[in-house]
Coordinates of C-alpha atoms and ligand atoms in Angstrom, one line a residue:
M484 CA 94.8 72.7 48.1
R485 CA 95.3 70.5 45.1
A486 CA 97.9 71.5 42.5
V487 CA 100.1 70.0 39.8
G488 CA 103.8 70.6 40.1
F489 CA 107.2 69.1 39.6
D490 CA 110.4 68.8 41.7
V491 CA 112.7 67.7 38.9
N492 CA 113.1 69.1 35.5
G493 CA 112.2 66.9 32.6
G494 CA 109.5 65.7 30.2
P495 CA 105.7 66.0 30.7
E496 CA 105.9 62.9 33.0
V497 CA 107.5 65.0 35.8
L498 CA 104.2 66.9 36.3
R499 CA 102.3 65.2 39.2
P500 CA 99.5 66.0 41.6
V501 CA 100.7 67.7 44.8
E502 CA 99.0 68.9 48.0
L503 CA 100.2 72.4 49.1
A504 CA 99.1 75.1 51.5
V505 CA 96.9 77.8 50.1
P506 CA 99.2 80.8 49.4
E507 CA 98.8 84.1 51.3
P508 CA 98.5 87.3 49.2
G509 CA 101.3 89.8 50.1
P510 CA 101.3 93.5 49.6
G511 CA 99.9 94.5 46.2
Q512 CA 98.7 90.9 45.6
I513 CA 95.4 89.1 45.5
L514 CA 94.4 85.4 46.0
I515 CA 92.4 83.8 43.2
R516 CA 90.2 80.8 43.5
V517 CA 91.1 79.3 40.2
A518 CA 88.5 78.1 37.7
Y519 CA 90.7 77.7 34.6
A520 CA 94.4 77.8 33.9
G521 CA 95.8 78.4 30.4
V522 CA 98.4 76.0 29.1
N523 CA 101.4 77.8 27.5
H524 CA 104.7 77.2 25.8
G525 CA 106.4 79.1 28.7
E526 CA 105.2 76.5 31.2
M527 CA 106.9 73.8 29.1
Q528 CA 110.1 75.9 29.3
H529 CA 109.6 76.2 33.1
R530 CA 109.2 72.4 33.4
L531 CA 112.3 71.7 31.1
G532 CA 114.5 74.0 33.3
D533 CA 115.0 76.8 30.7
L534 CA 114.2 79.3 33.4
G535 CA 116.6 77.9 36.0
A536 CA 117.1 74.7 38.0
V537 CA 114.1 73.5 40.0
D538 CA 113.9 74.5 43.7
G539 CA 111.6 72.3 45.7
I540 CA 108.1 71.7 44.3
E541 CA 107.3 74.2 41.6
V542 CA 103.9 74.9 40.2
P543 CA 103.7 76.1 36.6
G544 CA 100.9 78.2 35.3
L545 CA 101.3 81.8 33.9
E546 CA 97.6 82.7 33.4
V547 CA 94.4 81.8 35.2
S548 CA 90.8 82.9 35.6
G549 CA 88.6 82.6 38.7
E550 CA 87.3 84.8 41.5
V551 CA 89.0 87.0 44.0
A552 CA 89.3 85.0 47.3
G553 CA 91.7 87.2 49.2
I554 CA 93.1 90.7 49.1
G555 CA 96.6 91.7 50.2
P556 CA 97.6 95.0 51.9
G557 CA 97.4 98.1 49.7
V558 CA 95.1 96.6 47.0
T559 CA 92.2 98.7 45.9
G560 CA 89.5 98.4 43.2
L561 CA 88.9 94.6 43.7
T562 CA 86.6 92.9 46.1
H563 CA 86.0 89.3 47.2
G564 CA 84.1 87.3 44.5
D565 CA 85.0 89.5 41.6
P566 CA 85.6 87.4 38.4
V567 CA 89.1 88.1 37.1
A568 CA 91.7 87.0 34.6
A569 CA 95.3 87.2 35.8
Y570 CA 98.8 87.0 34.5
L571 CA 101.1 85.2 37.1
P572 CA 104.7 86.2 36.4
D573 CA 106.0 83.7 38.9
G574 CA 103.7 80.9 37.8
G575 CA 101.6 78.9 40.2
G576 CA 98.4 78.7 38.1
Y577 CA 98.0 74.9 38.0
A578 CA 96.4 75.0 41.4
Q579 CA 93.1 75.5 43.2
Y580 CA 94.4 78.9 44.5
A581 CA 97.0 81.2 43.1
V582 CA 98.5 84.5 44.1
A583 CA 98.7 87.3 41.4
P584 CA 99.9 90.9 41.4
A585 CA 96.7 93.0 41.5
A586 CA 98.3 95.1 38.7
F587 CA 97.9 92.0 36.4
A588 CA 94.4 91.0 37.5
Y589 CA 91.8 92.2 35.1
P590 CA 88.0 92.3 35.7
L591 CA 86.0 90.0 33.4
D592 CA 83.5 92.5 32.1
G593 CA 81.5 90.8 29.3
I594 CA 84.0 87.9 29.1
S595 CA 83.2 84.4 30.3
V596 CA 85.4 82.9 33.1
R597 CA 86.3 80.1 30.6
D598 CA 87.6 82.6 28.0
G599 CA 89.4 84.5 30.8
G600 CA 91.5 81.4 31.5
G601 CA 93.4 81.8 28.3
A602 CA 93.5 85.5 28.1
A603 CA 95.9 87.2 30.5
L604 CA 99.2 85.9 29.0
T605 CA 98.1 84.9 25.5
L606 CA 96.1 88.0 24.5
T607 CA 98.4 90.4 26.2
T608 CA 101.4 88.9 24.5
A609 CA 99.8 89.0 21.0
Y610 CA 98.7 92.6 21.6
G611 CA 102.1 93.7 23.1
V612 CA 104.1 92.2 20.3
L613 CA 102.0 93.8 17.6
A614 CA 101.3 97.2 19.1
G615 CA 104.3 97.6 21.4
A616 CA 107.3 95.8 19.9
A617 CA 106.4 95.9 16.2
R618 CA 104.6 99.3 16.3
L619 CA 101.9 98.0 13.9
T620 CA 100.2 100.9 12.1
P621 CA 97.0 100.7 9.9
G622 CA 97.8 99.5 6.4
D623 CA 100.8 97.4 7.5
T624 CA 101.2 93.9 6.1
V625 CA 102.0 91.1 8.6
L626 CA 103.5 87.6 8.6
I627 CA 102.8 85.5 11.7
H628 CA 104.8 82.3 12.4
A629 CA 103.1 79.5 14.4
A630 CA 99.8 80.8 13.0
A631 CA 97.6 78.1 14.4
G632 CA 98.9 78.3 18.0
G633 CA 97.6 80.0 21.1
V634 CA 99.3 83.4 20.5
G635 CA 99.2 83.0 16.7
S636 CA 95.5 82.4 16.4
V637 CA 94.7 85.6 18.3
A638 CA 97.6 87.7 16.9
A639 CA 96.0 87.4 13.4
Q640 CA 92.7 88.8 14.7
I641 CA 94.3 91.6 16.7
A642 CA 96.5 92.6 13.7
R643 CA 93.2 92.9 11.7
A644 CA 91.6 94.9 14.5
L645 CA 94.6 97.3 14.5
G646 CA 94.2 97.9 10.8
A647 CA 96.6 95.5 9.1
A648 CA 96.0 95.4 5.4
A649 CA 97.1 91.8 4.9
V650 CA 97.9 89.0 7.3
H651 CA 99.9 85.9 6.3
G652 CA 100.8 83.0 8.5
T653 CA 103.1 80.0 8.6
I654 CA 102.6 76.5 10.1
S655 CA 104.8 73.4 10.4
S656 CA 102.4 71.0 8.7
A657 CA 99.6 71.1 6.1
A658 CA 97.2 69.6 8.7
K659 CA 97.1 73.0 10.5
A660 CA 96.4 75.2 7.5
D661 CA 92.6 74.9 7.3
Y662 CA 92.4 75.5 11.1
A663 CA 94.6 78.6 10.9
K664 CA 92.6 80.1 8.1
R665 CA 89.6 80.5 10.4
F666 CA 91.4 83.5 12.1
G667 CA 91.5 85.9 9.2
Y668 CA 94.7 85.0 7.5
D669 CA 94.8 86.0 3.8
A670 CA 97.1 83.0 3.2
V671 CA 98.8 80.3 5.3
H672 CA 102.1 78.8 4.1
L673 CA 104.2 75.8 5.2
R674 CA 107.1 77.2 7.2
D675 CA 109.6 75.1 5.3
G676 CA 110.6 77.4 2.4
F677 CA 108.0 80.1 3.3
A678 CA 110.2 83.0 2.1
A679 CA 109.8 81.9 -1.6
H680 CA 106.0 82.3 -1.3
V681 CA 105.7 85.5 0.7
S682 CA 106.0 89.0 -0.8
E683 CA 107.6 91.7 1.3
V684 CA 105.8 92.5 4.6
D685 CA 106.1 95.3 7.1
V686 CA 106.0 93.2 10.2
V687 CA 107.0 89.6 11.0
L688 CA 106.1 87.9 14.3
D689 CA 108.7 85.3 15.2
P690 CA 108.3 83.0 18.2
I691 CA 110.3 80.2 16.5
G692 CA 114.0 81.3 16.1
G693 CA 116.9 79.7 14.4
P694 CA 116.8 79.5 10.6
V695 CA 113.2 80.8 10.5
R696 CA 114.4 84.0 12.1
Q697 CA 117.2 84.4 9.6
A698 CA 114.8 83.7 6.7
S699 CA 112.3 86.2 8.1
L700 CA 114.7 89.1 7.7
S701 CA 114.6 88.4 3.9
V702 CA 110.9 89.1 3.6
L703 CA 110.9 92.5 5.3
A704 CA 109.8 95.5 3.2
P705 CA 111.8 98.7 3.7
F706 CA 111.5 99.9 7.3
G707 CA 110.1 96.5 8.1
R708 CA 110.2 95.1 11.7
L709 CA 111.1 91.6 12.8
A710 CA 109.5 91.2 16.2
V711 CA 111.0 88.2 18.1
Y712 CA 109.2 86.9 21.1
G713 CA 110.1 83.2 21.5
E714 CA 112.5 80.4 20.6
A715 CA 110.1 77.4 20.2
A716 CA 112.5 75.7 17.8
R717 CA 115.1 75.6 20.7
R718 CA 117.9 76.4 18.2
P719 CA 121.1 78.4 19.1
D720 CA 120.8 82.2 19.1
L721 CA 121.7 83.8 15.8
S722 CA 124.6 86.1 15.2
L723 CA 123.3 89.0 13.1
P724 CA 125.6 91.6 11.7
V725 CA 124.4 95.1 12.4
L726 CA 125.4 96.4 9.0
S727 CA 122.9 94.2 7.2
F728 CA 120.1 96.1 9.1
R729 CA 121.3 99.4 7.8
A730 CA 122.0 98.1 4.3
H731 CA 118.4 96.7 4.0
N732 CA 116.4 99.3 6.0
R733 CA 115.4 96.6 8.5
S734 CA 114.7 96.6 12.2
L735 CA 114.9 93.9 14.8
T736 CA 112.6 94.3 17.9
G737 CA 111.8 92.1 20.9
Y738 CA 109.0 91.4 23.3
D739 CA 109.3 89.7 26.7
I740 CA 106.3 90.0 29.1
A741 CA 108.4 89.0 32.2
D742 CA 110.8 91.9 31.6
L743 CA 107.9 94.3 31.0
A744 CA 106.2 93.1 34.1
C745 CA 109.3 94.1 36.1
R746 CA 110.2 97.3 34.3
A747 CA 107.0 98.7 32.8
P748 CA 104.0 96.9 34.6
S749 CA 101.6 99.7 33.4
L750 CA 102.4 98.7 29.8
V751 CA 101.5 95.1 30.5
R752 CA 98.2 96.2 32.0
S753 CA 97.4 98.6 29.2
H754 CA 98.1 96.0 26.5
A755 CA 96.0 93.4 28.5
L756 CA 93.0 95.8 28.9
S757 CA 93.1 96.8 25.2
A758 CA 93.2 93.1 24.1
L759 CA 90.4 92.2 26.6
S760 CA 88.2 95.0 25.4
L761 CA 88.6 93.5 21.8
L762 CA 87.5 90.1 23.2
A763 CA 84.6 91.6 25.1
S764 CA 83.3 93.5 22.1
G765 CA 83.5 90.4 19.9
A766 CA 86.1 91.9 17.6
I767 CA 88.3 88.9 18.4
R768 CA 87.7 85.5 19.9
L769 CA 89.7 82.9 21.8
D770 CA 89.4 79.4 20.3
I771 CA 89.5 76.9 23.1
T772 CA 90.1 73.6 21.4
T773 CA 91.0 71.5 24.4
E774 CA 89.7 71.5 27.9
L775 CA 91.2 69.0 30.3
P776 CA 91.0 68.5 34.1
L777 CA 93.9 69.9 36.1
A778 CA 95.1 66.3 36.8
A779 CA 95.7 65.9 33.0
A780 CA 98.3 68.7 32.8
A781 CA 100.9 66.2 31.6
E782 CA 98.7 65.2 28.7
A783 CA 98.4 68.8 27.7
H784 CA 102.2 69.3 27.9
E785 CA 102.8 66.2 25.7
T786 CA 100.7 67.6 22.9
L787 CA 102.3 71.0 23.2
Q788 CA 105.9 69.6 23.3
A789 CA 105.2 67.6 20.2
G790 CA 104.0 70.8 18.5
L791 CA 100.7 69.2 17.8
N792 CA 98.5 71.7 19.6
I793 CA 96.1 74.2 17.8
G794 CA 94.3 77.2 19.4
K795 CA 94.1 77.4 23.1
T796 CA 94.3 74.6 25.7
L797 CA 92.8 75.1 29.2
L798 CA 93.0 73.1 32.4
R799 CA 89.7 73.1 34.3
V800 CA 90.3 73.4 38.0
D801 CA 87.5 71.8 40.0
Q802 CA 87.0 73.1 43.5
E803 CA 84.8 70.2 44.8
Ligands
NAP666 N1 108.1 86.7 25.0 C1 107.0 86.6 25.7 O1 106.7 87.4 26.6 C2 106.1 85.4 25.4 C3 104.8 85.3 26.0 C4 104.0 84.3 25.7 C5 104.4 83.4 24.6 N2 105.6 83.6 24.1 C6 106.0 82.7 23.0 O2 105.0 82.6 22.0 C7 105.1 81.4 21.4 C8 103.7 80.8 21.3 O3 103.3 80.4 22.7 P1 102.0 79.6 22.9 O4 102.0 79.3 24.4 O5 100.8 80.3 22.3 O6 102.3 78.3 22.1 P2 101.6 77.7 20.8 O7 101.9 78.7 19.7 O8 100.2 77.4 21.1 O9 102.5 76.4 20.6 C9 103.8 76.6 20.2 C10 103.9 76.4 18.6 O10 105.3 76.6 18.3 C11 105.5 75.8 17.1 N3 106.8 75.1 17.2 C12 107.9 75.3 16.4 N4 108.9 74.5 16.8 C13 108.5 73.8 17.9 C14 109.1 72.8 18.7 N5 110.3 72.4 18.5 N6 108.3 72.3 19.7 C15 107.1 72.7 20.0 N7 106.5 73.7 19.2 C16 107.1 74.2 18.2 C17 104.4 74.9 16.9 O11 103.6 75.5 15.8 P3 103.9 75.0 14.3 O12 103.3 73.6 14.2 O13 103.2 75.9 13.4 O14 105.4 75.0 14.2 C18 103.6 75.0 18.2 O15 102.2 74.8 18.0 C19 106.1 80.5 22.1 O16 107.3 80.6 21.4 C20 106.2 81.2 23.4 O17 107.5 81.1 24.0 C21 106.4 84.6 24.4

């Protein structure tokens, strides 16, 4: 089968076409004939070596859609040809065929296969950060950093669907503001100096880290929650004194889908199904701004690494 992989860590240029054997689904797994693969920040981290040194040819790709093409021992409830969206904790989605845990393969009822390609990681994360980590309750006010990105553009809509009273966002450049406002933000601010323009909020979603994380604490209302789920700025971890949380009635909470997938897979599935049902009902939408052929994965990574992406980017996997 055709895939895109890398055998050395580095920039987008290390991504190259490779020919690999079709993987076999093991116990509890399914094989998916891939139609679309989502492009995510986590795949950039994989390529850069943040998740460990490369070991042979590695194929990135944390979320795909397609149809069930093989069923491993012990899997029930799925049959050959079923359209599914799947989260792939071990990657492998930039390929014609990918293996996924059946627990993280979701039937595409009322959702197009194209939308499904950007759903299983992106929507699940947005839902999990808001409902799981930040414990959003109706009436809460929310601030979302990287408001125009893949997770950010759906997080604003999910926050609304869960009853948020106000949703604010930040972006790195004014060029992204008009785009972000399409997703239900009450206001979108430049991230530089954002704290001066945002009144206190109950929840902040922070996938950026560094000084943005520090500044985010200062905009929390009493009993506010700073939910951290990424370090896109690639800055060193913060040292945060515990006493300041007590003194200011603040909480810090975290979300990591890979950890949940190991320790609480049923939570990942439940967040995914809740988010997918919002998508199927039309309460939220995925905005696919860029669709490229699989062979152009490096181009997609260049845009992502430069922080120039908006909405969701998909790779189209032609099967010939
Ligand atoms: N913890 C988890 O389980 C989990 C799961 C999925 C995703 N995530 C995290 O969620 C975040 C969003 O992921 P995504 O795939 O949807 O990406 P994305 O938001 O579509 O793209 C990343 C965004 O991060 C911002 N950014 C800030 N500093 C950057 C830098 N130095 N280089 C590149 N981008 C930078 C950019 O937005 P601005 O222009 O607005 O700065 C960029 O558009 C990422 O931090 C990712 O690691 C975490």
